[in-house]
Coordinates of C-alpha atoms in Angstrom, one line a residue:
Chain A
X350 CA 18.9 -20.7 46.1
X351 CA 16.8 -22.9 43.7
X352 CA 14.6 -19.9 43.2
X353 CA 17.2 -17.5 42.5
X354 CA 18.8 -20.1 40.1
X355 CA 15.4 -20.6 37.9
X356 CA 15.1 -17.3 37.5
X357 CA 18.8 -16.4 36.4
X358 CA 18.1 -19.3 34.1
X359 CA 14.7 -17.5 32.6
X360 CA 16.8 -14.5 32.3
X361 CA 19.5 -16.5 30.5
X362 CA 16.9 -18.3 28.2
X363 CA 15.2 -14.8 27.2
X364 CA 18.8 -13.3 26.6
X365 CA 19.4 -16.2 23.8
X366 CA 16.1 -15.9 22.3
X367 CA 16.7 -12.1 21.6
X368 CA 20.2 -12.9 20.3
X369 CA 18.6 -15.7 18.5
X370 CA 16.4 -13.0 16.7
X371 CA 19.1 -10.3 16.4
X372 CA 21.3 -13.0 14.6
X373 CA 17.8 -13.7 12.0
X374 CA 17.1 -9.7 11.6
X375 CA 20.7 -9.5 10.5
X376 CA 20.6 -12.4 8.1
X377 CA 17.8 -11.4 6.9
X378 CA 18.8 -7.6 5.8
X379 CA 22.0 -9.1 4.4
X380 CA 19.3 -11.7 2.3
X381 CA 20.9 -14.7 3.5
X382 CA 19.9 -17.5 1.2
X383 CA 19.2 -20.9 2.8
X384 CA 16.8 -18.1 5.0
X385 CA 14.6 -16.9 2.4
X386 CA 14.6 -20.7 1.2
X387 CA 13.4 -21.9 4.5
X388 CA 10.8 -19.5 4.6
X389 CA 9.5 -20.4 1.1
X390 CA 9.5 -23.9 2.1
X391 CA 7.7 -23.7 5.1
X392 CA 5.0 -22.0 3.5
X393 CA 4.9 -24.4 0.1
X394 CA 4.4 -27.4 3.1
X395 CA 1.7 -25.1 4.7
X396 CA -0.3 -24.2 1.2
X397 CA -2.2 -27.2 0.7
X398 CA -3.5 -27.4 4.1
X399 CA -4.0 -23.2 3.8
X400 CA -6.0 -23.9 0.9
X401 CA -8.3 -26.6 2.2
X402 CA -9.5 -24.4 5.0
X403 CA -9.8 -21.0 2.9
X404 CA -12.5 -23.6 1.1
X405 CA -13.9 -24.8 4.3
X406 CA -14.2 -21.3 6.0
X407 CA -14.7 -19.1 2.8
X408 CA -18.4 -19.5 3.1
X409 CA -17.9 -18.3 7.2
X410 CA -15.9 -14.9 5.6
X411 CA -18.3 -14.2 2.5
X412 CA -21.6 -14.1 5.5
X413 CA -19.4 -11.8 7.7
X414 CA -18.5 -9.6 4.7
X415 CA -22.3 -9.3 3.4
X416 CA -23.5 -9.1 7.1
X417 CA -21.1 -5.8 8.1
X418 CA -20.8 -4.6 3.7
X419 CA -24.0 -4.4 3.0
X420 CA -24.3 -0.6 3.0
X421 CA -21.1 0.0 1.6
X422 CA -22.0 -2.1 -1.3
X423 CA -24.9 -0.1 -2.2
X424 CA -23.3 3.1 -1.6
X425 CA -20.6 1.7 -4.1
X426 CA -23.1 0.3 -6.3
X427 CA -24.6 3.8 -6.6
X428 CA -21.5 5.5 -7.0
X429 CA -20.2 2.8 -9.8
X430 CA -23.5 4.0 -11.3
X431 CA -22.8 7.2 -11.4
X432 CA -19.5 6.8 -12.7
X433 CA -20.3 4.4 -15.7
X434 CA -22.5 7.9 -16.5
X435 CA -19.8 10.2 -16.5
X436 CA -17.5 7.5 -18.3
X437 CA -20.0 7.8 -21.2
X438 CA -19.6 11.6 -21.6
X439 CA -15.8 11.2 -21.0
X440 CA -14.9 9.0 -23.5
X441 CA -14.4 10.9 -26.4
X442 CA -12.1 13.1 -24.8
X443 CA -10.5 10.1 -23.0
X444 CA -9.6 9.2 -26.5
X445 CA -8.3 12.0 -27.3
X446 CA -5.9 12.3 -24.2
X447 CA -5.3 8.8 -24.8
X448 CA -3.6 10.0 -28.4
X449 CA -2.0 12.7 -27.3
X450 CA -0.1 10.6 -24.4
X451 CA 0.5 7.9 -27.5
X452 CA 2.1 10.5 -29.4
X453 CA 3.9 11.7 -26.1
X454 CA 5.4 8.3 -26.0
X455 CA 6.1 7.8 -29.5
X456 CA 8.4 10.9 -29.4
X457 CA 10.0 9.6 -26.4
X458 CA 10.6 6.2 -28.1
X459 CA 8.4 4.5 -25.1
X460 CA 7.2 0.8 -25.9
X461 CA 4.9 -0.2 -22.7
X462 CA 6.4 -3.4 -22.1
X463 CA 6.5 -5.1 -26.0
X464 CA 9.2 -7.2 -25.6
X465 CA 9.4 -8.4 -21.8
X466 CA 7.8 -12.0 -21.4
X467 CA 4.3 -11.6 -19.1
X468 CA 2.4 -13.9 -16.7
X469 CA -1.0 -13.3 -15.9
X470 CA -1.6 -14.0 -12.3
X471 CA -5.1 -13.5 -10.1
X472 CA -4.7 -12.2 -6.7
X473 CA -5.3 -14.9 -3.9
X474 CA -5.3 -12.9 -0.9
X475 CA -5.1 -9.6 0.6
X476 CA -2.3 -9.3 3.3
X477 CA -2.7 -11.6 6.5
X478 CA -1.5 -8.9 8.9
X479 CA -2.7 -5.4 10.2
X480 CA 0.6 -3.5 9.2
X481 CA 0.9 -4.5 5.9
X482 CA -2.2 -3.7 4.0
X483 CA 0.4 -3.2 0.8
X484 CA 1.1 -7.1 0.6
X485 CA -0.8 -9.3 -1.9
X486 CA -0.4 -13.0 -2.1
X487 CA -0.6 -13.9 -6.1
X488 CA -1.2 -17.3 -7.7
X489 CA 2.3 -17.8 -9.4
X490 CA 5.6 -18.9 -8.6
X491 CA 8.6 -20.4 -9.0
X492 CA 7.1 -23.0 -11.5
X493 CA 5.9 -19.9 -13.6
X494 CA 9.3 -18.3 -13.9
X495 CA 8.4 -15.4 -11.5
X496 CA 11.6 -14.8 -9.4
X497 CA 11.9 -11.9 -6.5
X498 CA 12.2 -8.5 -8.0
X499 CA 10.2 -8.6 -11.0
X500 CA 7.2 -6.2 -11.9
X501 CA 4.0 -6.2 -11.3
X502 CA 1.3 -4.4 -13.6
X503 CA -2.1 -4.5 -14.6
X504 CA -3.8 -2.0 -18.0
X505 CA -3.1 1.0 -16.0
X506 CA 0.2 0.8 -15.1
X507 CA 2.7 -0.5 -12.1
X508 CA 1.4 -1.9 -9.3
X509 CA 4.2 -3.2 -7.2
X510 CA 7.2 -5.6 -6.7
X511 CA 7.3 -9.3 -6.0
X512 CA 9.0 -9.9 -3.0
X513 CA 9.1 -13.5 -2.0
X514 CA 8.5 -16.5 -4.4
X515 CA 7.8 -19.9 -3.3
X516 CA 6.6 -22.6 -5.6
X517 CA 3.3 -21.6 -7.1
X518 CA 2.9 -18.5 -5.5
X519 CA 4.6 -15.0 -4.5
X520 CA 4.0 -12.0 -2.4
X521 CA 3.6 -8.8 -4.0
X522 CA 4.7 -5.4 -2.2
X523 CA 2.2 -3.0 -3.6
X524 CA 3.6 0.6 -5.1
X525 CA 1.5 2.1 -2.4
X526 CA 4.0 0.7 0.3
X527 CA 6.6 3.5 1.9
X528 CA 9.1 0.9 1.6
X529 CA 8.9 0.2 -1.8
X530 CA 11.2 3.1 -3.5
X531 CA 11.5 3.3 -7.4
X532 CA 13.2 4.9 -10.0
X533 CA 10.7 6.8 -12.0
X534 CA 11.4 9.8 -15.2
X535 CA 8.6 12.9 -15.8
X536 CA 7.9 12.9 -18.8
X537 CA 7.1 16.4 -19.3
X538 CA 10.3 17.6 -18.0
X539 CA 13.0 14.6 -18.1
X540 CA 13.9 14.8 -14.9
X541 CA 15.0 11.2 -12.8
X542 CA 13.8 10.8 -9.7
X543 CA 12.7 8.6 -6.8
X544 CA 9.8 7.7 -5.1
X545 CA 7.7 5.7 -2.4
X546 CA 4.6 5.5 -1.4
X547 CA 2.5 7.1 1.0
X548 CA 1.8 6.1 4.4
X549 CA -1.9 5.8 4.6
X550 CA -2.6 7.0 1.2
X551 CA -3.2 4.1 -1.5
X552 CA -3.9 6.5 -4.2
X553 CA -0.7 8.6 -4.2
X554 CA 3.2 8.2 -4.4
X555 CA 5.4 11.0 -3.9
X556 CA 9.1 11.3 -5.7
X557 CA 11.2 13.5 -3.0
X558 CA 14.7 12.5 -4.0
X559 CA 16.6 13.4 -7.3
X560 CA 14.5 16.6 -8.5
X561 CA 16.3 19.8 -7.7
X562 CA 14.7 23.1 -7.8
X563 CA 15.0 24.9 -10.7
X564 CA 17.7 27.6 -9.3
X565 CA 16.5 30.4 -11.5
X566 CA 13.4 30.5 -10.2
X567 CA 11.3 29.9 -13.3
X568 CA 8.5 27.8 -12.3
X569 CA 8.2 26.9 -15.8
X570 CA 10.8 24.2 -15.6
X571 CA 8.5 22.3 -13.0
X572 CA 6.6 19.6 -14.6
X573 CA 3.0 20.1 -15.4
X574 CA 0.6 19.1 -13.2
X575 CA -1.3 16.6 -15.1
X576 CA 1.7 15.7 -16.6
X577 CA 2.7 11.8 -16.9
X578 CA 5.7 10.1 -15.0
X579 CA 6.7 6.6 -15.6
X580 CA 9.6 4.3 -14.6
X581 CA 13.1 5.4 -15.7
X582 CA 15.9 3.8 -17.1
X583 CA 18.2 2.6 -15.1
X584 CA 15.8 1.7 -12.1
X585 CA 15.4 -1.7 -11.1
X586 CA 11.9 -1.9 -13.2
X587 CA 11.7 -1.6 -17.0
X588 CA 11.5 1.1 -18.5
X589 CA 8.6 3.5 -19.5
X590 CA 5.9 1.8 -17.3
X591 CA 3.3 4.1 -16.2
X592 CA 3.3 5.1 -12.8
X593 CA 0.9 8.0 -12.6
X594 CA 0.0 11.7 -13.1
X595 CA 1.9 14.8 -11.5
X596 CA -0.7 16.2 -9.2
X597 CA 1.4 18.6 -6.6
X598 CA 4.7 19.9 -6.4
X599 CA 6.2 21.5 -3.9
X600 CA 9.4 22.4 -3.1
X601 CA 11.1 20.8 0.1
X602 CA 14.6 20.7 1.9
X603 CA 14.5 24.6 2.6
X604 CA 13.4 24.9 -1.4
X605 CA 16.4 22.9 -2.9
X606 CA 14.0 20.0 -4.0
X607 CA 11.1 19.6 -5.6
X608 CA 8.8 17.6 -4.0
X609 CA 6.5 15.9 -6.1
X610 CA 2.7 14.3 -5.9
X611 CA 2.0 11.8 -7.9
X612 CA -2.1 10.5 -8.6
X613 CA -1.2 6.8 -8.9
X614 CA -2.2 5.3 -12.1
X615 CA -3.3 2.0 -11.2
X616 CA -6.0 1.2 -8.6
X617 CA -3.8 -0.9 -6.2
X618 CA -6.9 -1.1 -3.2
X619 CA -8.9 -3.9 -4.8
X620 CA -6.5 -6.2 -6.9
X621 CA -7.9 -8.8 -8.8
X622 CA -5.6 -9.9 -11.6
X623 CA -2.3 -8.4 -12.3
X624 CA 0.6 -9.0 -15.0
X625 CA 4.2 -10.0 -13.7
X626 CA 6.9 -8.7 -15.9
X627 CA 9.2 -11.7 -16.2
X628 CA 12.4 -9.7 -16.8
X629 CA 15.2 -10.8 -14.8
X630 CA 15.4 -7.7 -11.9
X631 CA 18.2 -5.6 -10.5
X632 CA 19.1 -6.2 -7.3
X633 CA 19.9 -3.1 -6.2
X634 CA 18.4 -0.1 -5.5
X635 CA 20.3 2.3 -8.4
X636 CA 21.3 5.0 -6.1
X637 CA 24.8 6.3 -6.4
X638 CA 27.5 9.3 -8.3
X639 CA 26.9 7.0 -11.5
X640 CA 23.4 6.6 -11.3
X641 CA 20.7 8.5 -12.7
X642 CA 19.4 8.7 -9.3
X643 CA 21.4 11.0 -7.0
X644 CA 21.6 9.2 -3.6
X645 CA 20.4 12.9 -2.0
X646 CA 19.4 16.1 -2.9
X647 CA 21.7 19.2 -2.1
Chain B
X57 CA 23.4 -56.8 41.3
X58 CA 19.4 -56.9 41.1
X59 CA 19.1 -54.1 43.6
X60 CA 20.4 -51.1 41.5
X61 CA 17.7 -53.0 38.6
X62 CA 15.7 -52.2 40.9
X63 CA 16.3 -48.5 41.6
X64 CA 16.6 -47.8 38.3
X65 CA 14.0 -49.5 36.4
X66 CA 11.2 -46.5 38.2
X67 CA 14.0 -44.0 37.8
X68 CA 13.7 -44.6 34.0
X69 CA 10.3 -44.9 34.0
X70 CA 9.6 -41.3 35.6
X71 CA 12.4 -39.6 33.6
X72 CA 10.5 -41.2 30.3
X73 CA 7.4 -40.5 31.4
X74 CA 8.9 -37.0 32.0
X75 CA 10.0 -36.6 28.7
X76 CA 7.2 -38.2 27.1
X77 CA 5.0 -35.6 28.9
X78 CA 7.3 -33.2 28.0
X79 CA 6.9 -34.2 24.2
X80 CA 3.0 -34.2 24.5
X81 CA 3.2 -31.0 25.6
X82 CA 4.5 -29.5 23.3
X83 CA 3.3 -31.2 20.9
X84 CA -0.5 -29.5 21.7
X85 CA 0.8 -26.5 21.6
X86 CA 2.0 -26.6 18.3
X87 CA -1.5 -28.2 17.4
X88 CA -3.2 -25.4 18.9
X89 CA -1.1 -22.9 17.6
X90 CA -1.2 -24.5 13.7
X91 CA -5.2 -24.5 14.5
X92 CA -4.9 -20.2 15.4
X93 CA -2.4 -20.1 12.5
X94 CA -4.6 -21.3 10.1
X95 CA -7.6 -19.2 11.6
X96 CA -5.2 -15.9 10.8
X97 CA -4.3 -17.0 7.3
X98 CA -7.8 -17.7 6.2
X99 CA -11.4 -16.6 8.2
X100 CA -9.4 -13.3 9.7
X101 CA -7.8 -12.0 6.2
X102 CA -11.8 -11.3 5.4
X103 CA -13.2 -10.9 9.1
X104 CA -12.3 -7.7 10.3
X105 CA -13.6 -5.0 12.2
X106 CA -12.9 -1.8 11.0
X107 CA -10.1 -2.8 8.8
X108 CA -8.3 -4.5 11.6
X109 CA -8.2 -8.3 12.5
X110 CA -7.6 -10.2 15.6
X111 CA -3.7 -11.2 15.8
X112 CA -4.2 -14.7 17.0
X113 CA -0.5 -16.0 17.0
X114 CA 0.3 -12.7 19.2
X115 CA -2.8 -14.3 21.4
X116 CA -1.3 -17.8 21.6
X117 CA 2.0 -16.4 22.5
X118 CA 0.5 -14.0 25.4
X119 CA -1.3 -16.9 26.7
X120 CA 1.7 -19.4 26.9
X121 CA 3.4 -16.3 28.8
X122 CA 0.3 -16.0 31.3
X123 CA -0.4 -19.9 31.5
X124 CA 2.7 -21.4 31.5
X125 CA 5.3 -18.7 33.1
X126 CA 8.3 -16.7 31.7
X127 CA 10.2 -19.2 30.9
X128 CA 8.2 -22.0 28.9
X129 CA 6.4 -18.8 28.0
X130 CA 9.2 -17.1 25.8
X131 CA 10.2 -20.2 24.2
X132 CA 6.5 -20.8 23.3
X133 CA 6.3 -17.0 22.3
X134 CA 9.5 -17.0 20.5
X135 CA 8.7 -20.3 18.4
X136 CA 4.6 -18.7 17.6
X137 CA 6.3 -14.9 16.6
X138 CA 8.8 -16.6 14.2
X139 CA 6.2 -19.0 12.3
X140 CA 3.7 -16.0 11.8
X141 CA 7.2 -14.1 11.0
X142 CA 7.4 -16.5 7.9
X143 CA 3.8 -14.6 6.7
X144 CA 5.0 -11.0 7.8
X145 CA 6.7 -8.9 5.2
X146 CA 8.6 -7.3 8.1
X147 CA 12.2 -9.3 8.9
X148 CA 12.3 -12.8 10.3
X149 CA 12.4 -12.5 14.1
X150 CA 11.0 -9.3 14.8
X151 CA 7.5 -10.7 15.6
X152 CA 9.2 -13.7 17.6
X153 CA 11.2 -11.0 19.9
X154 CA 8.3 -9.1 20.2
X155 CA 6.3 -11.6 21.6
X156 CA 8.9 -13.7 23.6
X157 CA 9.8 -10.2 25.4
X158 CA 5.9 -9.8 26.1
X159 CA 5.3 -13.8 27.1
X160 CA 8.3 -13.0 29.4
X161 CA 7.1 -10.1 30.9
X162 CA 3.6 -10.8 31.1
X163 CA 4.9 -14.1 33.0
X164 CA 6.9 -12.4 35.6
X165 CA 4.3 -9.7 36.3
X166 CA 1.3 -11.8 36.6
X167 CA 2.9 -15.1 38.0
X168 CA 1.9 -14.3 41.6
X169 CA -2.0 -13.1 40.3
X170 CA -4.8 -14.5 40.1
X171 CA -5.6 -15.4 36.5
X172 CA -8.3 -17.9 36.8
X173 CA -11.4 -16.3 35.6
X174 CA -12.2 -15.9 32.0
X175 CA -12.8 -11.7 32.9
X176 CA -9.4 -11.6 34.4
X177 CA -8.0 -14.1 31.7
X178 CA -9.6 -11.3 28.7
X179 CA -8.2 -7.9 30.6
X180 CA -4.4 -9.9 30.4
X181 CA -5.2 -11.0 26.8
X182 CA -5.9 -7.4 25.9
X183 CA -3.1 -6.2 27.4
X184 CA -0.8 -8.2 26.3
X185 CA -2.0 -7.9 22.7
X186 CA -1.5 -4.7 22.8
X187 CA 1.8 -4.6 24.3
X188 CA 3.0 -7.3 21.7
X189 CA 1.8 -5.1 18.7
X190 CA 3.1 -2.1 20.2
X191 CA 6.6 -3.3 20.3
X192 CA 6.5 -5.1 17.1
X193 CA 5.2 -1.4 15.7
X194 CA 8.3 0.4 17.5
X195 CA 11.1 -2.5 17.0
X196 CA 10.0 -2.6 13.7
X197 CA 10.7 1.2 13.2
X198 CA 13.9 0.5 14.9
X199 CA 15.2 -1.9 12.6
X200 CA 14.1 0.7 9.9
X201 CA 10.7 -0.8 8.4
X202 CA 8.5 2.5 7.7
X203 CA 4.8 3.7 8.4
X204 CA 4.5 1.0 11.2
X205 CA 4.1 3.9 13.7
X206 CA 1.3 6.0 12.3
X207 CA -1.7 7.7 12.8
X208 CA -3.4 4.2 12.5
X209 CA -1.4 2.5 15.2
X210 CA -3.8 3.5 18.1
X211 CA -6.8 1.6 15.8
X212 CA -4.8 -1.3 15.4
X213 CA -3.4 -1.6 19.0
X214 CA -7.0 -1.1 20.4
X215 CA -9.2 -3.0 17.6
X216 CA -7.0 -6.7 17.7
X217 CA -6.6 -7.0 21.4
X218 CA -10.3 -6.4 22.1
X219 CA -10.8 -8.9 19.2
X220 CA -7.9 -11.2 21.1
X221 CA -9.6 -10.3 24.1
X222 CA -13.1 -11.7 23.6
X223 CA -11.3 -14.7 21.0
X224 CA -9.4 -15.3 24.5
X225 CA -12.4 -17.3 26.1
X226 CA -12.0 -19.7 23.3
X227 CA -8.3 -19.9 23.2
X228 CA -7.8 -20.0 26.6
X229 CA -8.9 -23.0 27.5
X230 CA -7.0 -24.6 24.6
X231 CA -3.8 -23.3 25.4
X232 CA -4.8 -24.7 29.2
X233 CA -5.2 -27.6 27.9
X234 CA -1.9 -27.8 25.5
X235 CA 0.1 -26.4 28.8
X236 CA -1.1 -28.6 31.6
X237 CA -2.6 -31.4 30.0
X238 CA -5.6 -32.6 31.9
X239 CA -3.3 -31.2 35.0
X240 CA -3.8 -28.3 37.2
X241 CA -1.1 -25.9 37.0
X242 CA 1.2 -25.7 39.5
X243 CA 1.5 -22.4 41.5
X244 CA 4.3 -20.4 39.7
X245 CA 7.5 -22.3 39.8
X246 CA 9.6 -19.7 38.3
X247 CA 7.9 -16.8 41.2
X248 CA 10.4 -16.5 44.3
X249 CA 7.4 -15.3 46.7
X250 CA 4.8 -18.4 45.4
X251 CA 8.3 -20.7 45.8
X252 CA 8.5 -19.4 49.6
X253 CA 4.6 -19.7 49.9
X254 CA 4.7 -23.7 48.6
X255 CA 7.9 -24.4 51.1
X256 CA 10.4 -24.5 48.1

């Protein structure tokens, strides 16, 4: 009987810990306050003592990393090498593509980011878990103005979102990230669009919502590949920020939608300073009849 | 008037010593687990084996499942998943339900094995590391967070319990210890057969 009892009583205790998480999950998605602020506290109180053992066991990491890196190092080494050398011979014309996308932007009336206040921020650690290899903690917070939402750049374009803030420092979902959708324009055609990022590939994003196939059939109205795309009006991110180069497109959805590659701009594998844009963000995702952004392609 | 002192001066006694044992307890586990917490945020962000790290508060929790039952188990799970939760970018409580569903399970399928030695102890470790990461992977898909279940899964599932598996002789122990105190455990109270076997 006593048996029987404890054992009703585990099944009673498990049955409120899963409702006890259901009810979190749900405040969560619905970005329930006093949450997110329990969170961030939790991990302010935790920082110091985070910190003093990073110093502690830093020296432990850096002998595993040259013990099992070597070779990859030197294979890096060589290839850096070899890419310094073909950097040489492609400067000039770097130059001169460098122009001709400044003049591209000048007739577009694109300013990269003039006016929007910036914080410089170095990149503290790589993500802590084995799912999210998109997630970078950065060295600014609250304290710096940075608040969730806001962009994240470096010289080569947009590297991601920051997603939570605590006092002096934030995590950073990287463009690269499938969840991470945003608004972005092709330049060479005008079309909106938007776009994630690819599981498993760092390097790309793809923009599969918003681009219709042209219905005539001329291939000609398909952005070049090569071609730039940046972030569109109207998303959540300011305007005109590079995002990357066209490199495929496809057409999807039975060939109603173009389906379109993108070679991202910015190396987001090895971060180690970014800019936050410290422009107050949109909250939501600009997908709707009156948005630029169709909610789904035909 | 003295003789109901009497009674109830060693009545109190026990049921404060209870609680106080009850206190201790838990207060090692959450020393252990801050100790494993730490490890994760710090040494395992840069050692990694093949890209993957060892999921230490997934370890803690599968441990507290095989050492102390389903029941002190979960809660332990529970409370381990939602403080490494507060470091996940996936939603609060999904790592906590994943591992409280695992502590429970792993609790009620092995309370009436043998666990004791530290080969037995790593072959439960791995398993339950990678049942914990395989249902955080597929709840987290359920609750719509993408490219959890990918190609890479299979790596990750496989990589971080061998790593939890071999980290598991070290952990072990500790968890023993933050359980049971300088105590041997008792034989399952929560198993019906090991209940019968001790006369309850």
């Amino acid at each position: 009987m006593a048996v029987a009892q404890r054992s009703g009583r585990s099944r009673y205790r498990l049955l409120l810990l899963i409702l006890t998480a259901v009810t979190l999950l749900t405040l969560d998605f619905r970005g329930y306050g006093p949450l997110e602020t329990a969170q961030s506290r939790v991990r302010d109180v935790l920082e110091p003592v985070v910190s003093a053992v990073d110093v502690v066991l830093g020296p432990v990491a850096e002998v595993w990393t040259v013990m099992f890196s070597y070779n990859d190092l030197r294979s890096e080494n060589e290839q850096l090498r070899a890419e310094v050398d073909s950097l040489r011979s492609a400067d000039i014309r770097a130059a001169a593509r460098d122009d001709t996308l400044d003049r591209l932007l000048d007739a577009t009336g694109v300013t990269y980011v003039d006016d929007i206040e910036q914080v410089t921020a170095s990149v503290l650690r790589d993500s802590v878990g084995n799912f999210d290899d998109d997630v970078v903690s950065i060295d600014v917070g609250h304290r710096d103005g940075v608040a969730p939402g806001m962009a994240v750049v470096t010289a080569a374009g947009l590297v991601g979102r920051v997603e939570t803030v605590d006092t002096g420092q934030s995590t950073v979902t990287v463009i690269s990230n499938p969840n991470l959708v945003i608004g972005v324009r092709l330049i060479d055609t005008g079309d909106v669009g938007l776009g994630h990022g690819m599981a498993g590939e760092q390097t790309k994003f793809v923009v599969d919502t918003g681009l219709r196939w042209p219905e005539t059939g001329d291939l000609s109205e398909l952005p070049a590949i090569g071609s730039a795309v940046v972030t569109a009006a109207g998303s959540r991110y300011p305007a005109n920020i590079p995002v990357g180069r066209v490199a495929a497109v496809e057409p999807a959805e039975a060939g109603l939608v173009q389906l379109v590659t993108v070679d991202l701009a910015a190396a987001v594998d090895d971060l180690g300073f970014v800019t936050v844009l410290l422009q107050v963000p949109v909250d939501e995702a600009p997908i709707g009849p009156d948005s630029p952004f169709p909610e789904q392609s035909p | 008037m003295t003789a109901p002192q009497r009674v109830s001066t060693p009545m109190r006694r026990g049921l404060s010593s209870l609680r106080a044992s009850g206190l201790m307890a838990a207060l090692r586990v959450f020393l252990v687990y801050m100790a494993a917490l730490l490890l994760q945020l710090t040494l395992f962000v840069e050692v990694r084996v093949v890209g993957v790290a060892p999921k230490l508060p997934a370890l803690v929790a599968v441990l507290a499942g095989l050492l102390g039952g389903a029941q002190k188990g979960s809660l332990v799970a529970f409370g381990a998943g939602l403080m490494w939760d507060v470091y996940l970018p996936t939603p609060l409580g999904l790592a906590a339900v994943s591992f409280a569903l695992v502590a429970f399970g792993l609790g009620s399928v092995t309370q009436d094995l043998f666990h004791d030695t530290r080969v037995q102890t790593a072959l439960l470790a791995f398993a339950g590391t990678a049942a914990s990461v395989a249902v955080y992977a597929v709840l987290g898909e359920v609750v719509g967070q993408r490219g959890l279940l990918d190609d890479d899964l299979l790596r990750i599932v496989l990589v971080s319990s061998a790593f939890n598996a071999v980290l598991s002789l070290v952990v072990a122990p500790a968890m023993r210890w933050a359980l049971w105190g300088g105590r041997v455990r008792e034989p399952s109270v929560d198993s019906p057969r090991a209940a019968a076997r001790i006369g309850r």
